[in-house]
Coordinates of C-alpha atoms and ligand atoms in Angstrom, one line a residue:
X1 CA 159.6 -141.9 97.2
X2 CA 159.6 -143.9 100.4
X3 CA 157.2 -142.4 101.9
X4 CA 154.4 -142.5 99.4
X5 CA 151.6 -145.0 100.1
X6 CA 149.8 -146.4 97.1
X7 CA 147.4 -144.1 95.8
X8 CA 143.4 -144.8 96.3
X9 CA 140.8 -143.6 94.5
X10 CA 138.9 -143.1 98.0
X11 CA 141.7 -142.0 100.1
X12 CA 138.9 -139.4 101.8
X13 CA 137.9 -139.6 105.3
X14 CA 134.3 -140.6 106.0
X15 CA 132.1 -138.3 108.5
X16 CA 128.8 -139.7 109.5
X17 CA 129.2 -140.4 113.0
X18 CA 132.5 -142.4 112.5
X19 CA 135.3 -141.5 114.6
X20 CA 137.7 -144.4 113.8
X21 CA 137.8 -145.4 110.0
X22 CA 140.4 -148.1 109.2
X23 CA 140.1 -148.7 105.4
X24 CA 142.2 -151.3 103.5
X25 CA 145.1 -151.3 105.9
X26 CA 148.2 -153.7 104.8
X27 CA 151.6 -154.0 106.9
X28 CA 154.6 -156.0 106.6
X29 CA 157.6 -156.3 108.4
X30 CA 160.2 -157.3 105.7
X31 CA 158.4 -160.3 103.6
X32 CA 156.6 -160.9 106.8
X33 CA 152.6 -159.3 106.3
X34 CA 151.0 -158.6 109.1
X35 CA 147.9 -156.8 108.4
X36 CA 146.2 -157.9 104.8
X37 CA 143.6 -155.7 104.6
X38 CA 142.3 -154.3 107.7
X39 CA 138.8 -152.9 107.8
X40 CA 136.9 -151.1 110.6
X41 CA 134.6 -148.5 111.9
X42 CA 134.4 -147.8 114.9
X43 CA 131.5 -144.8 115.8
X44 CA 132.0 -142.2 118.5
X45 CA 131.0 -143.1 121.8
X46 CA 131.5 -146.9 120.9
X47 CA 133.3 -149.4 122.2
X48 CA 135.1 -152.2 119.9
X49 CA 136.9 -154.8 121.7
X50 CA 139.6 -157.0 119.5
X51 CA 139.8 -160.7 119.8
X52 CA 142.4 -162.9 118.3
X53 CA 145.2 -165.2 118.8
X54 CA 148.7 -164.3 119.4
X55 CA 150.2 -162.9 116.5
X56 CA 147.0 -162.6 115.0
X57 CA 148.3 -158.7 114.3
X58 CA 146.2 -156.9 116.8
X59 CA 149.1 -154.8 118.2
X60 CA 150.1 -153.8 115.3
X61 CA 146.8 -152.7 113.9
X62 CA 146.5 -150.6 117.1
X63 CA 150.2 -149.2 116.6
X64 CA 149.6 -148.3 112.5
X65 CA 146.4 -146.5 113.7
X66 CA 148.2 -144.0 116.1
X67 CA 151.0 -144.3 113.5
X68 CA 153.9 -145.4 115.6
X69 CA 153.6 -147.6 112.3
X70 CA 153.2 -146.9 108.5
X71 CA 150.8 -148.7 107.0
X72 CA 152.0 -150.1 103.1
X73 CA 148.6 -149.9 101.6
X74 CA 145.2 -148.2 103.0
X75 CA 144.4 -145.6 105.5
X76 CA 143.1 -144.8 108.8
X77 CA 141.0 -141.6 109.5
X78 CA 140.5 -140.0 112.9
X79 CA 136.9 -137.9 113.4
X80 CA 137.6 -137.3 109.4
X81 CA 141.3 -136.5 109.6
X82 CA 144.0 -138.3 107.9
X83 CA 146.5 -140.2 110.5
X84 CA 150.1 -140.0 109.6
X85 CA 149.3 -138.7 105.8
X86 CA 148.0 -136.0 103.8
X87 CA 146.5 -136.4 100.6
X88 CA 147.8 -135.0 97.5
X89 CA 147.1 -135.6 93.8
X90 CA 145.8 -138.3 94.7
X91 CA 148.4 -139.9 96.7
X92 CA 149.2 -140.1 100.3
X93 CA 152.4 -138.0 101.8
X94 CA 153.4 -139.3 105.2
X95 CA 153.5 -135.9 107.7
X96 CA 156.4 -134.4 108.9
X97 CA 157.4 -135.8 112.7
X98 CA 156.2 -132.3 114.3
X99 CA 152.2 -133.1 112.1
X100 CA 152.3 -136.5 113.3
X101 CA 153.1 -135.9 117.3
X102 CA 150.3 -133.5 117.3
X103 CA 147.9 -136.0 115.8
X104 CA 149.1 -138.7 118.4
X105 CA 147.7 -136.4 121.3
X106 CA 144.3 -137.3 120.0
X107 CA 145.1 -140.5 119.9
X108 CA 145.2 -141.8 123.7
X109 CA 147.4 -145.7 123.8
X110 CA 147.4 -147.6 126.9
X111 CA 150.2 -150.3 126.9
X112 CA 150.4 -154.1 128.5
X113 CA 152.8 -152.5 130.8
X114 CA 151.8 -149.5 132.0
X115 CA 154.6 -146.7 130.7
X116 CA 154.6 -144.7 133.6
X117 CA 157.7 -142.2 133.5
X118 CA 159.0 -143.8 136.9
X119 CA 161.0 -140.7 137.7
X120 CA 157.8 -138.3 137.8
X121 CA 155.2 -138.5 140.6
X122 CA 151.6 -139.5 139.6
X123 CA 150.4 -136.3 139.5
X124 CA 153.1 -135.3 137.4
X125 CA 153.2 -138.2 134.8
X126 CA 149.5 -136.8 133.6
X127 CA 150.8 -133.1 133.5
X128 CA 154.0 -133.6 131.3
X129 CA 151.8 -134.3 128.3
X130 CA 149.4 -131.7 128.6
X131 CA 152.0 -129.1 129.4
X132 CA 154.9 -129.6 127.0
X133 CA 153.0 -130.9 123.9
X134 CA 149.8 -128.8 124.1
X135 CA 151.4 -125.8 126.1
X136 CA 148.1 -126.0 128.7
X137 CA 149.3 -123.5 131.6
X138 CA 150.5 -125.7 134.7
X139 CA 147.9 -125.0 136.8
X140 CA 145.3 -126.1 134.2
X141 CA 147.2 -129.3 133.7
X142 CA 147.6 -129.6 137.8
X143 CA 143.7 -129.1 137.9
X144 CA 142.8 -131.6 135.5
X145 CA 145.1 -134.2 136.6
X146 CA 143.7 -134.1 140.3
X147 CA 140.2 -134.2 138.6
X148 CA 140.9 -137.4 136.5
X149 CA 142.7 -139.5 139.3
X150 CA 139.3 -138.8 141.7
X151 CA 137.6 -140.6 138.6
X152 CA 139.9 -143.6 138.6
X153 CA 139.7 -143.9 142.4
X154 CA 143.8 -142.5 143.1
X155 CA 143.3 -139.2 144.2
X156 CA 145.4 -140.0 147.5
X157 CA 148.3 -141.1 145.4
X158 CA 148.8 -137.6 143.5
X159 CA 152.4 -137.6 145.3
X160 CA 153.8 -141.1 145.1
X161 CA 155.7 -142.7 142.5
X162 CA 155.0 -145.6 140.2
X163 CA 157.2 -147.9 142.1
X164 CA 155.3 -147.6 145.5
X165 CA 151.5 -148.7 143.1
X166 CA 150.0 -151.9 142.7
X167 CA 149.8 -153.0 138.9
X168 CA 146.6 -152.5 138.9
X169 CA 146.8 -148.7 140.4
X170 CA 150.0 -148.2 137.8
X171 CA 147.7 -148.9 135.3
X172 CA 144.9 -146.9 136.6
X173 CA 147.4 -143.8 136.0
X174 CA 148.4 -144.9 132.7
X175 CA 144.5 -144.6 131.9
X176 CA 144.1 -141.2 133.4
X177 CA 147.4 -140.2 131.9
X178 CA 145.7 -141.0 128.6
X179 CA 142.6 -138.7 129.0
X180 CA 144.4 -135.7 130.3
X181 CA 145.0 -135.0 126.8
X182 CA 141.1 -135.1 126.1
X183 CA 141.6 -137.7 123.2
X184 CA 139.2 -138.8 120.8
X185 CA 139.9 -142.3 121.0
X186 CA 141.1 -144.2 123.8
X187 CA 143.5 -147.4 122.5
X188 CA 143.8 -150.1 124.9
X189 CA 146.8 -152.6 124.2
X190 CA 145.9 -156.3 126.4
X191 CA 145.4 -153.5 129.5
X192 CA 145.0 -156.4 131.7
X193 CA 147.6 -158.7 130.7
X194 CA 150.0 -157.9 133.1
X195 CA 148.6 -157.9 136.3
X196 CA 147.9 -160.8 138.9
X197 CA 144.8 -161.7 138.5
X198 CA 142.7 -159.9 141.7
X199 CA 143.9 -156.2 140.3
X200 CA 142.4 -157.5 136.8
X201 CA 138.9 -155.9 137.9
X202 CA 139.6 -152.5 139.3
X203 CA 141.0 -151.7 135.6
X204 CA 138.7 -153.0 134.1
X205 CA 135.8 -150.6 135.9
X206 CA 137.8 -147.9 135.1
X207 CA 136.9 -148.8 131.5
X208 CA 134.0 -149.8 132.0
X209 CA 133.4 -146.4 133.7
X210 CA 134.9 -144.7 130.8
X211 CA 132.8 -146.3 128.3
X212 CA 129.5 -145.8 130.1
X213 CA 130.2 -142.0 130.0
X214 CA 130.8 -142.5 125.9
X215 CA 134.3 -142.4 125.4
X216 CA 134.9 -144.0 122.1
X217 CA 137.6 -147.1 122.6
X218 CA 139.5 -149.8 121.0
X219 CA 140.2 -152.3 123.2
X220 CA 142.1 -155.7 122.6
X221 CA 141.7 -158.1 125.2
X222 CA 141.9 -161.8 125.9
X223 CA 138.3 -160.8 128.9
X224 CA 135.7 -162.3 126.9
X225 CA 133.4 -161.4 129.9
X226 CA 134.6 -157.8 129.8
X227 CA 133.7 -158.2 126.0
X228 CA 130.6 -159.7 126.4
X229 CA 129.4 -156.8 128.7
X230 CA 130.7 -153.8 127.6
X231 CA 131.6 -154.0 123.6
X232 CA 129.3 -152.3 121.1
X233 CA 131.1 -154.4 118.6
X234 CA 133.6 -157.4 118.9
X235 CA 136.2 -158.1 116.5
X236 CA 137.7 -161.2 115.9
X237 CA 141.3 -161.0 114.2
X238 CA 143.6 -163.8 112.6
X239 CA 146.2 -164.1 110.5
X240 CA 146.3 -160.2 109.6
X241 CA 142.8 -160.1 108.2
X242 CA 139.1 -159.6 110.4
X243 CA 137.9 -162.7 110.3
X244 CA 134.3 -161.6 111.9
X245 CA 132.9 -158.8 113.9
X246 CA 129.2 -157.8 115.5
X247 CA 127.3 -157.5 118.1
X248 CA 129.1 -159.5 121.5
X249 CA 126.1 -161.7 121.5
X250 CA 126.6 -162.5 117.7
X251 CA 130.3 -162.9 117.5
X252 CA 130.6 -164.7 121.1
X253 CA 127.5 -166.8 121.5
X254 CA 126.9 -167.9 118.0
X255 CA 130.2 -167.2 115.6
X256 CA 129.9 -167.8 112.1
X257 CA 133.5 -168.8 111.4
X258 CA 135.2 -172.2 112.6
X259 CA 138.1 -169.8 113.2
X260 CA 136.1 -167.8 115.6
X261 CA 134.7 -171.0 117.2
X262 CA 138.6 -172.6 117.4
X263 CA 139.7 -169.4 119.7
X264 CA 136.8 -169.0 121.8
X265 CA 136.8 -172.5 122.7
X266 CA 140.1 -171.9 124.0
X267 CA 139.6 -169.0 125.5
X268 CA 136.3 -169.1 127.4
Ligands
ADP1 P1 149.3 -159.7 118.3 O1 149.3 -158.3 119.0 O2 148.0 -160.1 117.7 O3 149.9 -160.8 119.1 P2 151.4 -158.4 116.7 O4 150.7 -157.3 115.9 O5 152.2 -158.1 117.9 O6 150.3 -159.5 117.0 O7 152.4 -159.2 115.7 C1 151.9 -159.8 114.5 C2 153.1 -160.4 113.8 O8 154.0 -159.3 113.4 C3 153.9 -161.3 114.7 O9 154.4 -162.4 113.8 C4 155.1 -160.5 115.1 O10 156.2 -161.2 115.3 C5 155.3 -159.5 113.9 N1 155.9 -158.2 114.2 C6 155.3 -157.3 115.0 N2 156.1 -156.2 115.1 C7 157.2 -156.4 114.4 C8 158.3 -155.7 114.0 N3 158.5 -154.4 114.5 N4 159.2 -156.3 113.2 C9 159.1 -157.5 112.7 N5 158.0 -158.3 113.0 C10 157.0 -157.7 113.8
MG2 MG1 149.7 -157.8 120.9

């Protein structure tokens, strides 16, 4: 069966504090394999910020954990839940569409380029979510929303639409679009990446806000300043495989891996 992912002996998903388990994660594209072996924990209220070259298979680590991918081999666990499969005989059944949508709200993803439904006003791209996939009454939704664009400085622009917002305040919605679903996990896709470089910063407080009030995050980035400050734990990726990861001051200042020491010296 297709959707059958190799059967392992641990498949169970961990408690103890750890909200984000990636365990043993392989991916290909055709002959092409893109994770080999993926593992990380990432604890509640942490922040873990991803290094890596391009096409070192960070986006697609991020995409198999809110399972807009499969993985081949492995599995990821959410605050001790199963992402995409459910375990059986000891092997892993992928979920049906409707099991795996209602995961995803958990799961909050801000993209490179924003995703705003450009049709809907601010206010309403964070109340379309909450309304049609978790059936939260409107005014609830309406509530909320106004609550979370105070907190990322845009509660003037409840009424415009994406076109008439810098970058930077597009992606400030994109980030409180992501919490109105109250997720457990915030995913962060090169968040930055896009914009010019003076609206760089005002996103990154909003995160930096976000983390100091313990939201637990994933965040790949090519800010090794941002990293530096804010990560509980840097990850260093290449060629499909963590190559490192610690402490910012360990990974950044004194890496242990000439791979590690080739990016950064790029990079910083
Ligand atoms: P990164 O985010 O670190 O730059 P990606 O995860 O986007 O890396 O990509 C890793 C590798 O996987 C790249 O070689 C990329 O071309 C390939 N890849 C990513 N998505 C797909 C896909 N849907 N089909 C085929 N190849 C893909
Ligand atoms: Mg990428």
């Amino acid at each position: 069966m297709s959707d059958v992912t190799e059967a392992v002996e641990d498949a169970k998903p961990t408690a103890d504090g750890v909200m984000v388990d990636v365990h043993g994660v392989h991916k290909s594209f055709g002959p092409l394999e893109v994770l080999r072996g993926v593992d990380l924990k990432v604890r509640a209220g942490e922040i873990t910020v991803i290094l890596g070259p391009s096409g070192s298979g960070k986006s697609t680590l991020l995409r198999t954990i809110n399972h807009l991918e499969k993985v081949n081999r492995g599995w990821i666990s959410i605050d001790g839940e199963l992402i995409g499969y459910r375990r059986s005989g000891g092997k892993l059944y992928e979920l049906k569409e409707k099991d795996v949508l209602k995961q995803r709200t958990h799961i909050g993803f801000v993209f490179q380029n924003f995703n705003l439904f450009p049709h809907l006003t601010v206010l309403d791209n964070l109340i379309e979510a909450p309304v049609s996939a978790l059936r939260r009454p409107r005014e609830e939704a309406e509530e909320t929303a106004r609550r979370l664009l105070d907190r990322v400085g845009l509660a003037d622009k409840a009424d415009a639409y994406p076109r008439q917002l810098s970058g930077g305040q597009q992606q400030r919605v994109a980030i409180a679009r992501a919490l109105a679903l109250q997720p457990k996990v915030l995913l962060f896709d090169e968040p930055t990446s896009a914009l010019d470089p003076e609206l760089v910063g005002e996103v990154l407080d909003v995160i930096k806000d976000l983390a100091r009030t313990g939201t637990t995050m994933i965040v790949v980035t090519h800010e090794i300043g941002f990293a530096r400050e804010v990560a509980d734990t840097v990850v260093f990726m290449d060629g499909g495989v963590v190559v490192e990861q610690g402490p910012p001051a360990a990974v950044l200042d004194d890496p242990r891996h000439e791979r590690t020491r080739a990016f950064l010296s790029k990079v910083l």
